[in-house]
Each structure stands twice: as structure tokens, then as C-alpha cells.
Short mmCIF file of C-alpha atoms and ligand atoms in Angstrom, two decimals:
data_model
loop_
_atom_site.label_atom_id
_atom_site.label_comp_id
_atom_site.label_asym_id
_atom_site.label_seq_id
_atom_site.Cartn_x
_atom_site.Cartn_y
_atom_site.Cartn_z
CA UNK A 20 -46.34 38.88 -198.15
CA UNK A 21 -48.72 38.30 -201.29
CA UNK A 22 -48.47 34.65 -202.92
CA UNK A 23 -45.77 34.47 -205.66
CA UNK A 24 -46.75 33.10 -209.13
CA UNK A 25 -45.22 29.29 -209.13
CA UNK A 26 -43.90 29.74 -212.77
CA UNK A 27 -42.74 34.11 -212.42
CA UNK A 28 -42.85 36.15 -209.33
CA UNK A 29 -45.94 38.04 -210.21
CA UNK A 30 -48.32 38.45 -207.69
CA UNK A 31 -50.66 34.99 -207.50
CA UNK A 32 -54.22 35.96 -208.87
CA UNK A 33 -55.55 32.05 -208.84
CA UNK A 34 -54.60 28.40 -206.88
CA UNK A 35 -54.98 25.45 -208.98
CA UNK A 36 -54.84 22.94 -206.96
CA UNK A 37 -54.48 19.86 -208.80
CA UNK A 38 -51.11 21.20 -210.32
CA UNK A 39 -49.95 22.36 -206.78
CA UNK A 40 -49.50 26.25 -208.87
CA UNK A 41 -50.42 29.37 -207.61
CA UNK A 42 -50.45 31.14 -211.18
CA UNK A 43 -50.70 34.96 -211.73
CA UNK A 44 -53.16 36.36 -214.33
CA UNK A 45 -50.81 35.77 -217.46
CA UNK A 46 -49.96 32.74 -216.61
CA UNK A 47 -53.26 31.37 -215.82
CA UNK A 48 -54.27 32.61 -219.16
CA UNK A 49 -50.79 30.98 -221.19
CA UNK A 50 -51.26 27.71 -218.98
CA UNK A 51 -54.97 27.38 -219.38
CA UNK A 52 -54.20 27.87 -223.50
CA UNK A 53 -50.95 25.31 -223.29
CA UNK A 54 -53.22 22.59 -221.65
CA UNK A 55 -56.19 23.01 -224.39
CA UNK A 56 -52.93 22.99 -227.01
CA UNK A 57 -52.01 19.78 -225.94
CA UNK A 58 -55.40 18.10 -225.52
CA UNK A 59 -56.11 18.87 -229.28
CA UNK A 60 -52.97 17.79 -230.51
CA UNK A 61 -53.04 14.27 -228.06
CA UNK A 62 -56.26 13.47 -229.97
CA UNK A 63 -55.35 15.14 -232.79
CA UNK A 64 -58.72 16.86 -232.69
CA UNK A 65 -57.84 19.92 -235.27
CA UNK A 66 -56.63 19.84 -239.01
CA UNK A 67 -55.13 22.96 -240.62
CA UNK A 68 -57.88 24.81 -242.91
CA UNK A 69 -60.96 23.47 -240.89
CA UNK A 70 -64.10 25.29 -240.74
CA UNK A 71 -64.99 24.81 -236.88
CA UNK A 72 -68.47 25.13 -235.54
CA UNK A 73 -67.84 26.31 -231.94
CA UNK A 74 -71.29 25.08 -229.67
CA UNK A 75 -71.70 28.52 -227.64
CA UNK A 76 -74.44 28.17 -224.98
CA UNK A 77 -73.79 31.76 -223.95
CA UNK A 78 -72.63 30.24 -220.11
CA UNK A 79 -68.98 30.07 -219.30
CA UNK A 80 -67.80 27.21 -220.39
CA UNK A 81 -68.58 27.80 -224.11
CA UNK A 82 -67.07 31.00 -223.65
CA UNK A 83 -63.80 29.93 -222.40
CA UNK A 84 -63.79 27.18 -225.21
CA UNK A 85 -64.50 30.22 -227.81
CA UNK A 86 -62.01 32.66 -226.70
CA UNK A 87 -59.41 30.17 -226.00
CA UNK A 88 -59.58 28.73 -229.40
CA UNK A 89 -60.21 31.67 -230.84
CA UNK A 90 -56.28 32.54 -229.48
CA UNK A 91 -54.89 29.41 -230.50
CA UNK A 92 -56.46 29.54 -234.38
CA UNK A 93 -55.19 32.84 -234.75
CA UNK A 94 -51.65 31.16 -235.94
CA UNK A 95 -53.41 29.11 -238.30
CA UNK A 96 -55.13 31.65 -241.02
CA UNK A 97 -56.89 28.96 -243.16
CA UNK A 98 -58.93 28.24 -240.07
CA UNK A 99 -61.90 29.38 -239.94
CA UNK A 100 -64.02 29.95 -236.37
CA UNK A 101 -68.16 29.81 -236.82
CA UNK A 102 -69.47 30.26 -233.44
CA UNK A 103 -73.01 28.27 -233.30
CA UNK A 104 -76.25 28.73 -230.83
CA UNK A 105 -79.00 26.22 -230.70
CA UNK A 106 -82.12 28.08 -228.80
CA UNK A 107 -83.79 25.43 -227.66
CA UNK A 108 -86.38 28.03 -226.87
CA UNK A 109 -86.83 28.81 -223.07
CA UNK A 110 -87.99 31.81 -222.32
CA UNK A 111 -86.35 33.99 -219.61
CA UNK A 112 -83.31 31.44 -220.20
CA UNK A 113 -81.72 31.11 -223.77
CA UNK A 114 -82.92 34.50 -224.40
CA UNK A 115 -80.46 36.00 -222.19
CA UNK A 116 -77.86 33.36 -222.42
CA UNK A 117 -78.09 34.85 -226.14
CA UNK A 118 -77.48 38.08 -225.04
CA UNK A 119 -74.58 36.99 -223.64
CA UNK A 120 -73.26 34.68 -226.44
CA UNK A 121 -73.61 37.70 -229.09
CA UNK A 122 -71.73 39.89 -226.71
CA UNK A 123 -68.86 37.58 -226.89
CA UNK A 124 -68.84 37.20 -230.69
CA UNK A 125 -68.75 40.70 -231.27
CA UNK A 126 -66.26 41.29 -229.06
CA UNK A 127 -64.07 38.87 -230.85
CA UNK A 128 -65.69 39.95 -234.20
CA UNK A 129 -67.02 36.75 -234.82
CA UNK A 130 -70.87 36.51 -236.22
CA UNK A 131 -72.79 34.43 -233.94
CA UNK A 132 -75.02 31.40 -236.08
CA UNK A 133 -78.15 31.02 -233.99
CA UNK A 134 -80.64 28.15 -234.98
CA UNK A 135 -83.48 27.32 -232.94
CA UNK A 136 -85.75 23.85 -231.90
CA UNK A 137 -88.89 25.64 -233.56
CA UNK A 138 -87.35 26.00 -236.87
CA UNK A 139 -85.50 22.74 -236.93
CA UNK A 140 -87.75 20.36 -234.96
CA UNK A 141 -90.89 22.50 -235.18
CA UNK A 142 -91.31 22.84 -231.12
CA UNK A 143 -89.42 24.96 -228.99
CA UNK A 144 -88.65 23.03 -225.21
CA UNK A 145 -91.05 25.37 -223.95
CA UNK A 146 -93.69 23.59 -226.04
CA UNK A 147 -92.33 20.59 -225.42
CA UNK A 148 -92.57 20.61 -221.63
CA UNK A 149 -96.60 21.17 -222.56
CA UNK A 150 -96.64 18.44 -224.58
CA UNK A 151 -95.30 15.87 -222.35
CA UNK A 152 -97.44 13.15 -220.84
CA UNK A 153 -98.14 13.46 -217.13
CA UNK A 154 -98.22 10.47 -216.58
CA UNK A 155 -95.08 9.22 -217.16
CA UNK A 156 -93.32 12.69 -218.01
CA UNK A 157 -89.51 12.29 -219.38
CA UNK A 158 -87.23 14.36 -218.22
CA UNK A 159 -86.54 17.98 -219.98
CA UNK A 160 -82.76 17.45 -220.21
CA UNK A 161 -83.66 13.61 -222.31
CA UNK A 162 -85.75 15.58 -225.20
CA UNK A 163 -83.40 18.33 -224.80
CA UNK A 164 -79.92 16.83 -225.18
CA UNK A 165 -81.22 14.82 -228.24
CA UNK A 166 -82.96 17.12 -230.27
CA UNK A 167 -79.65 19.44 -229.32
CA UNK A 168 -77.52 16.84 -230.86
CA UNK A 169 -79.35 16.79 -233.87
CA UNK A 170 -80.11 20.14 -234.43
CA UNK A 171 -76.59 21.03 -234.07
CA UNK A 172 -75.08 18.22 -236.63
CA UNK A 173 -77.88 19.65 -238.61
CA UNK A 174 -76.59 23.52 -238.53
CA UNK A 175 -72.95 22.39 -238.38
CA UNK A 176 -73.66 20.76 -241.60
CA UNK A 177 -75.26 23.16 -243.24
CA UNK A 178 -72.57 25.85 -242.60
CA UNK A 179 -69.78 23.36 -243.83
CA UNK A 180 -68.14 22.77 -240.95
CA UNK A 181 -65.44 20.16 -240.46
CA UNK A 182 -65.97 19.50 -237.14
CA UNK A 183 -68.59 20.69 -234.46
CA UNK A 184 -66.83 21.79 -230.83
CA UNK A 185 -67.85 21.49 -227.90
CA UNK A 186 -67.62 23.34 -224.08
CA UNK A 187 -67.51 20.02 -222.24
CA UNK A 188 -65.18 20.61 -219.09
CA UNK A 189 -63.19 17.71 -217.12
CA UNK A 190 -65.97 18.14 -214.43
CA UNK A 191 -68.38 16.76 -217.25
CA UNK A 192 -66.70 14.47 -219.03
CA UNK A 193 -65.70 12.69 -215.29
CA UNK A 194 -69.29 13.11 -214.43
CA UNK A 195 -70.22 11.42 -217.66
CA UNK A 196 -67.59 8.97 -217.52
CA UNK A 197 -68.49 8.12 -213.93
CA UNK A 198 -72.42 7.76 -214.63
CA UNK A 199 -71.75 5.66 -217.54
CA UNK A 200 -69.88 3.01 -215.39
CA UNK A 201 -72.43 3.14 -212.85
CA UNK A 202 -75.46 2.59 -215.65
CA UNK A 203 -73.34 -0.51 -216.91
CA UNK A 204 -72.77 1.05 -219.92
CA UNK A 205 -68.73 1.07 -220.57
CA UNK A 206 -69.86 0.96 -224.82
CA UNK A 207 -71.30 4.34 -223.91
CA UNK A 208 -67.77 6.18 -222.88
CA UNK A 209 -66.37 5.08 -225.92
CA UNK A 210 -68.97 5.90 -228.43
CA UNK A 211 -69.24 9.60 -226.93
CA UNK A 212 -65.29 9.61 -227.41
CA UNK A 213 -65.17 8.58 -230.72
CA UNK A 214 -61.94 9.99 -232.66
CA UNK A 215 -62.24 12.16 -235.21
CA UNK A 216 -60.29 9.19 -237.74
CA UNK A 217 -63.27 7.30 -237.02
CA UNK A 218 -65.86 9.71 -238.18
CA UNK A 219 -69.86 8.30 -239.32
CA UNK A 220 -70.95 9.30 -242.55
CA UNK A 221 -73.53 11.78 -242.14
CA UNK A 222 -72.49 12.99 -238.77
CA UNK A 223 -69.99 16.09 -238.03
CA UNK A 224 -67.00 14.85 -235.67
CA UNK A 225 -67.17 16.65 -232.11
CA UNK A 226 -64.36 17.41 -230.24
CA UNK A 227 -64.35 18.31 -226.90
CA UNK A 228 -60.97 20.79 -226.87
CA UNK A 229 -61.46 21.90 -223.10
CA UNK A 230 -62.05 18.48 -221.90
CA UNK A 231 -58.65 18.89 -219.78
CA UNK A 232 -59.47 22.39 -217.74
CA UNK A 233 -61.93 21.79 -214.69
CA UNK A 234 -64.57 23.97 -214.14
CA UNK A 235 -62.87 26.00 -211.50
CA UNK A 236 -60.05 26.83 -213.70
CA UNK A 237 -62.95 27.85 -216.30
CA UNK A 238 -64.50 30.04 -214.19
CA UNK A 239 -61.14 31.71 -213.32
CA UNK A 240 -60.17 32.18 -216.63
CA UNK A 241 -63.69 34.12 -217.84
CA UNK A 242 -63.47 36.07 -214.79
CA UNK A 243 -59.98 36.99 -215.54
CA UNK A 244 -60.60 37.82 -219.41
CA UNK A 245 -63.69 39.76 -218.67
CA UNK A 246 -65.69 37.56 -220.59
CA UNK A 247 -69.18 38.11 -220.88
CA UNK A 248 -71.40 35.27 -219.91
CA UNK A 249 -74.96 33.87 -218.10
CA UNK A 250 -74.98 31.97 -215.00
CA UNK A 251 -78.33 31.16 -214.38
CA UNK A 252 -79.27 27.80 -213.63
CA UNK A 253 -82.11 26.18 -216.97
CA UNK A 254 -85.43 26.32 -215.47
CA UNK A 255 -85.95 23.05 -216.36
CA UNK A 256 -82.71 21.43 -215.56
CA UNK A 257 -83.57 17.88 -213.49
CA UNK A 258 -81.09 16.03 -214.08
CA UNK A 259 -81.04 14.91 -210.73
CA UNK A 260 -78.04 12.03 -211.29
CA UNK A 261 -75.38 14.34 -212.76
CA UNK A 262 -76.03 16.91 -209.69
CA UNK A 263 -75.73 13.66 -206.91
CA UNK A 264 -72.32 12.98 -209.04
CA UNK A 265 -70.86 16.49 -209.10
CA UNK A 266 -71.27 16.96 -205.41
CA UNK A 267 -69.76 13.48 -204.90
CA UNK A 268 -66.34 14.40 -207.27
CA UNK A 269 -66.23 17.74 -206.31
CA UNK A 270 -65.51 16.39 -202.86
CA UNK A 271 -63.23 13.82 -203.90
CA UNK A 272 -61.21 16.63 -205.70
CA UNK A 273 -61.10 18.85 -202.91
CA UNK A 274 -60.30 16.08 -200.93
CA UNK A 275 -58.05 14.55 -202.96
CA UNK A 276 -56.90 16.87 -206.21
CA UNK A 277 -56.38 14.99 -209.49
CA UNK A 278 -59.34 12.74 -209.12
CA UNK A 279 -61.17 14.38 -212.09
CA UNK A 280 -57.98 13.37 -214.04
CA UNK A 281 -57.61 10.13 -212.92
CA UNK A 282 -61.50 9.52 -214.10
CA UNK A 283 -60.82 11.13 -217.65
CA UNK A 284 -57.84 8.85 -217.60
CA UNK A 285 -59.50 6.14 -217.16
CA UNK A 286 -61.76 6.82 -219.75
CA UNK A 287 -59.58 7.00 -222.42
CA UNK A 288 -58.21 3.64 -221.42
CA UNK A 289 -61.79 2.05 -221.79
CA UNK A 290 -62.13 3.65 -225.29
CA UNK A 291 -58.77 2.68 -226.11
CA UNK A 292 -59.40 -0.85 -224.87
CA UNK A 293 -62.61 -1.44 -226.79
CA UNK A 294 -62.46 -0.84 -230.44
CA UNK A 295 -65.38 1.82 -231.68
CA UNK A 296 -64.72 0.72 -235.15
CA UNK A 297 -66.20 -2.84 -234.86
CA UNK A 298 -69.22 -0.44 -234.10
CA UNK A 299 -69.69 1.63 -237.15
CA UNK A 300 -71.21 -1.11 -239.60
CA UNK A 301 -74.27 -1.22 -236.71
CA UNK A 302 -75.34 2.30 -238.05
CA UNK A 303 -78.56 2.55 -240.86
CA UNK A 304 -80.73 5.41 -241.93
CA UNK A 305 -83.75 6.31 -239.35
CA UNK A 306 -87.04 4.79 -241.28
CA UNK A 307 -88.57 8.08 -240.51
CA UNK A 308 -85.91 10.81 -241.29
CA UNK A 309 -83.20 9.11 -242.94
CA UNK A 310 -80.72 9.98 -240.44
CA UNK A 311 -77.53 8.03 -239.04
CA UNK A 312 -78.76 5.78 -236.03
CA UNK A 313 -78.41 2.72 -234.47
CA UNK A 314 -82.10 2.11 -234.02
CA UNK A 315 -84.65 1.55 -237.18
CA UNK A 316 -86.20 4.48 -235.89
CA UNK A 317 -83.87 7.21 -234.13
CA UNK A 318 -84.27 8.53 -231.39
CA UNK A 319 -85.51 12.50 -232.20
CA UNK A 320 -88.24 10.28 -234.42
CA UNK A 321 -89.30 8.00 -231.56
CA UNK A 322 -89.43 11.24 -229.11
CA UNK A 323 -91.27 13.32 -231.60
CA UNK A 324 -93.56 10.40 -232.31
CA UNK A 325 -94.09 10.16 -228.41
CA UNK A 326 -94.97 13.61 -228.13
CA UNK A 327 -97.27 14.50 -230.98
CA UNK A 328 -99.10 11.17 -230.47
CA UNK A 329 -100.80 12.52 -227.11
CA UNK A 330 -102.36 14.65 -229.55
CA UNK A 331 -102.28 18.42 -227.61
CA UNK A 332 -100.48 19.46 -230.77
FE1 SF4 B 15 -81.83 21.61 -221.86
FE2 SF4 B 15 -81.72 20.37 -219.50
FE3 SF4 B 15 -79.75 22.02 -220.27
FE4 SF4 B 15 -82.17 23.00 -219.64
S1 SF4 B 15 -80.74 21.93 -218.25
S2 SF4 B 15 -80.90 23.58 -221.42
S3 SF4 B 15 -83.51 21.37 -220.40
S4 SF4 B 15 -80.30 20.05 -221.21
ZN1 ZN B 16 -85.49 9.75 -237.47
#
């Protein structure tokens, strides 16, 4: 006999297994919706009448965070949705996660914002990569993460938004979590869970809605909505830490389901326990750009400076 849905008798379409539920297409969809509910109102991560830039990459995760907010803001009509794309500008790779990305806007008859490194930073990554010493090359994903940051508080800004959201799944956030604690750096875990209430002048607030549905239950969701999106691994992706970590907890929740949880759990206590706000008055205007940092010079500056100072620009 086919597996019964845990919460109505449909026929089971997916197991979650840190719940225990076998859950049948509808209610995957309602419970996967519910949990993302909850997570923005426990952090109280939404206001009514907020213009939200949604970070689509064009891979799943985005896409689940898109469409599932995209059903949830329908109730509120002063909400506004902007779906935003940083091309970072690797060829044979954004390209076609773009494809993807503006296949899922229309669908939802959203209009995709795309911005790009060249326009914004002046190098796309693929320059970048040239440009990087030999020697002592830093890795793609460190020049890539930071000039993301920046370029989307710079876009998000520009379009108004409230607040800039973000596709991070519990997989990442107990990845990050986990990699913080084993760098030493607990300050880290809270400043990258800073609440909204506690926003820095100058930069838009993310919130990470999604941060609650593992990356299995993503992937179960886009497949069961249909959604469009590209799965193909960054050509330059070497970050070789994160991948050591992910094998590691995606043992330990197969082995052991809830772990994930128990990591994002403990998070939050650490950023409860150690007050971000004593922080803010540590932040000053980059020397170079003028932008919010806790360095004279910021970090984009100090990268860029790095970079052009080899001189094959
Ligand atoms: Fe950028 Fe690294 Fe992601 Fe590639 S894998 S898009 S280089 S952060
Ligand atoms: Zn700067």
C-alpha cells in the first residue's frame, strides 16, 4: 500500500525526516510556506508596506525563497516584491543561471532587476580571476562574496528597498554557524544575524526568510512547483571548508535528524547572548569609498586595491 500523508490521507509524495512526516504534494507546499511564516514573524523579519529586494541567483534556493514569499505577500497588497540578480559575470555560469532566474519572474510576473560586477565594481569575476596574483592567489568565493555584498546593498538601495532577502537555507546557515565556531569567531554569528531593529545606517537589513527549510526540503519543493532553476556547480567555486562541513552535517542529519536545527539553535542563543548593539558605534566611513565598515579602509577597497596594484589592468 502507498505511504499515507502524516497530516491527510493523500498519497505521500516526500519524507521529511527531521519532522518524522511523510507529506503529500499540498501539504509539503502549505507546510514548507507555514514554517517560512513563522521564521519571519519569530524575527519579525517583514513590516507591512515593505519594498523587498528578493537576492535571486537563478539556482533553487533563491527560487524557493521567491515563490514562497511571493505566496505569502500576496495577503499583504502594500508589499511590494523586486526580485534582484547580481551577475558577477561568469561566463557559461550566471548567464544561464539568468536564464533561469528570468524564467521564474515571468512566470510569477515579476520584472527581474539584474546588476552586474562590471558596472558596479568595474570587473566582472571573470576578470578578476585574471587579475589575481599567482603567487598568493585568494580564493574566487573571498572577492566574490564581498563585492556581492556590496553590490547588492548598492542595487537594493537604489531601488528603495526596505530590506534585501536572502536564499540562505538551514544547511547554510548551520554550515556557517559551524565554521564560525571552528575559526574562533563566535562575534561573527552574531554580526551576520543582526536583527532588522538593529539596522546600520547606510546598509539595507537582510533577512534570511528560508533559514528554517533544509536543502532537501528545498529541492522537493521546486521540483514539486515546477520551478525553473540551474544546478550547475560555479566554475570557480573552492571553497573547500564549507564542502568538508556539508559532508560532515549532512551525515550527522542523516544519522541523526534535527542536527541542522539544533546548530541554528544554537546560533541564535550566541547572538542572543552577546549584544550586537555594543557593536554598532565601531562602524566609520571607508577612507576610500565612504562606505559603512569596520576597517579605515573596507574591505571591496582593500581587495580592489590588491588587485589593480599588480598592474595587469
Ligand atoms: Fe562566486 Fe564562489 Fe559562488 Fe562562484 S561559487 S558564484 S565564485 S561565491
Ligand atoms: Zn571602501
Amino acid at each position: 500500500m502507498p505511504v499515507q500523508c502524516s497530516k491527510c490521507e493523500a498519497p505521500a509524495f516526500y519524507l521529511r525526516r527531521y519532522t518524522a512526516e511523510a507529506l503529500c504534494r499540498t501539504c509539503l507546499t502549505e507546510t514548507t510556506q507555514e514554517r517560512t511564516r513563522r521564521t519571519i514573524n519569530k524575527h519579525k523579519m517583514l513590516r507591512e508596506n515593505d519594498r523587498i529586494a528578493v537576492a535571486i541567483s537563478g539556482g533553487k534556493d533563491s527560487a524557493v525563497l521567491l515563490h514562497v514569499l511571493y505566496q505569502l505577500e500576496k495577503n499583504y497588497p502594500n508589499t511590494e516584491i523586486v526580485p534582484l540578480t547580481i551577475d558577477e559575470g561568469i561566463k557559461g555560469y550566471r548567464d544561464k543561471a539568468l536564464d533561469a532566474a528570468h524564467e521564474l519572474t515571468r512566470s510569477l510576473g515579476l520584472e527581474l532587476e539584474v546588476r552586474t560586477f562590471s558596472n558596479i565594481l568595474n570587473y566582472s569575476m571573470d576578470d578578476i580571476i585574471e587579475m589575481r596574483d599567482v603567487d598568493k592567489p585568494i580564493g574566487a568565493c573571498s572577492y566574490c562574496g564581498v563585492f556581492r555584498r556590496r553590490a547588492l546593498n548598492l542595487a537594493a538601495t537604489e531601488l528603495g528597498a526596505d530590506v534585501i532577502a536572502t536564499g540562505h537555507t538551514l544547511d547554510d546557515e548551520a554550515q556557517t554557524i559551524m565554521m564560525n565556531m571552528m575559526r574562533g569567531d563566535s562575534l561573527r554569528i552574531v554580526r551576520t544575524n543582526r536583527p532588522r531593529n538593529k539596522r546600520i545606517e547606510g546598509l539595507v537589513p537582510r533577512i534570511k526568510p528560508i533559514m528554517e527549510i533544509t536543502e532537501r526540503d528545498a529541492v522537493a519543493y521546486a521540483h514539486n512547483k515546477g520551478l525553473p532553476y540551474h544546478d550547475v556547480p560555479c566554475p570557480y567555486a573552492s571553497e573547500a571548508y564549507r564542502n568538508d562541513l556539508r559532508t560532515f552535517l549532512n551525515e550527522m542529519e542523516h544519522r541523526r535528524p534535527g542536527t541542522l536545527l539544533a546548530i541554528l539553535r544554537s546560533g541564535e542563543a550566541i547572538t542572543k547572548a552577546l549584544d550586537v548593539s555594543t557593536e554598532a558605534s565601531e562602524f566609520q566611513h571607508c577612507e576610500i569609498c565612504g562606505s559603512i565598515t569596520s576597517t579605515r579602509i573596507c574591505k571591496v577597497c582593500s581587495l580592489l586595491d590588491e588587485l589593480t596594484k599588480k598592474g595587469n589592468v
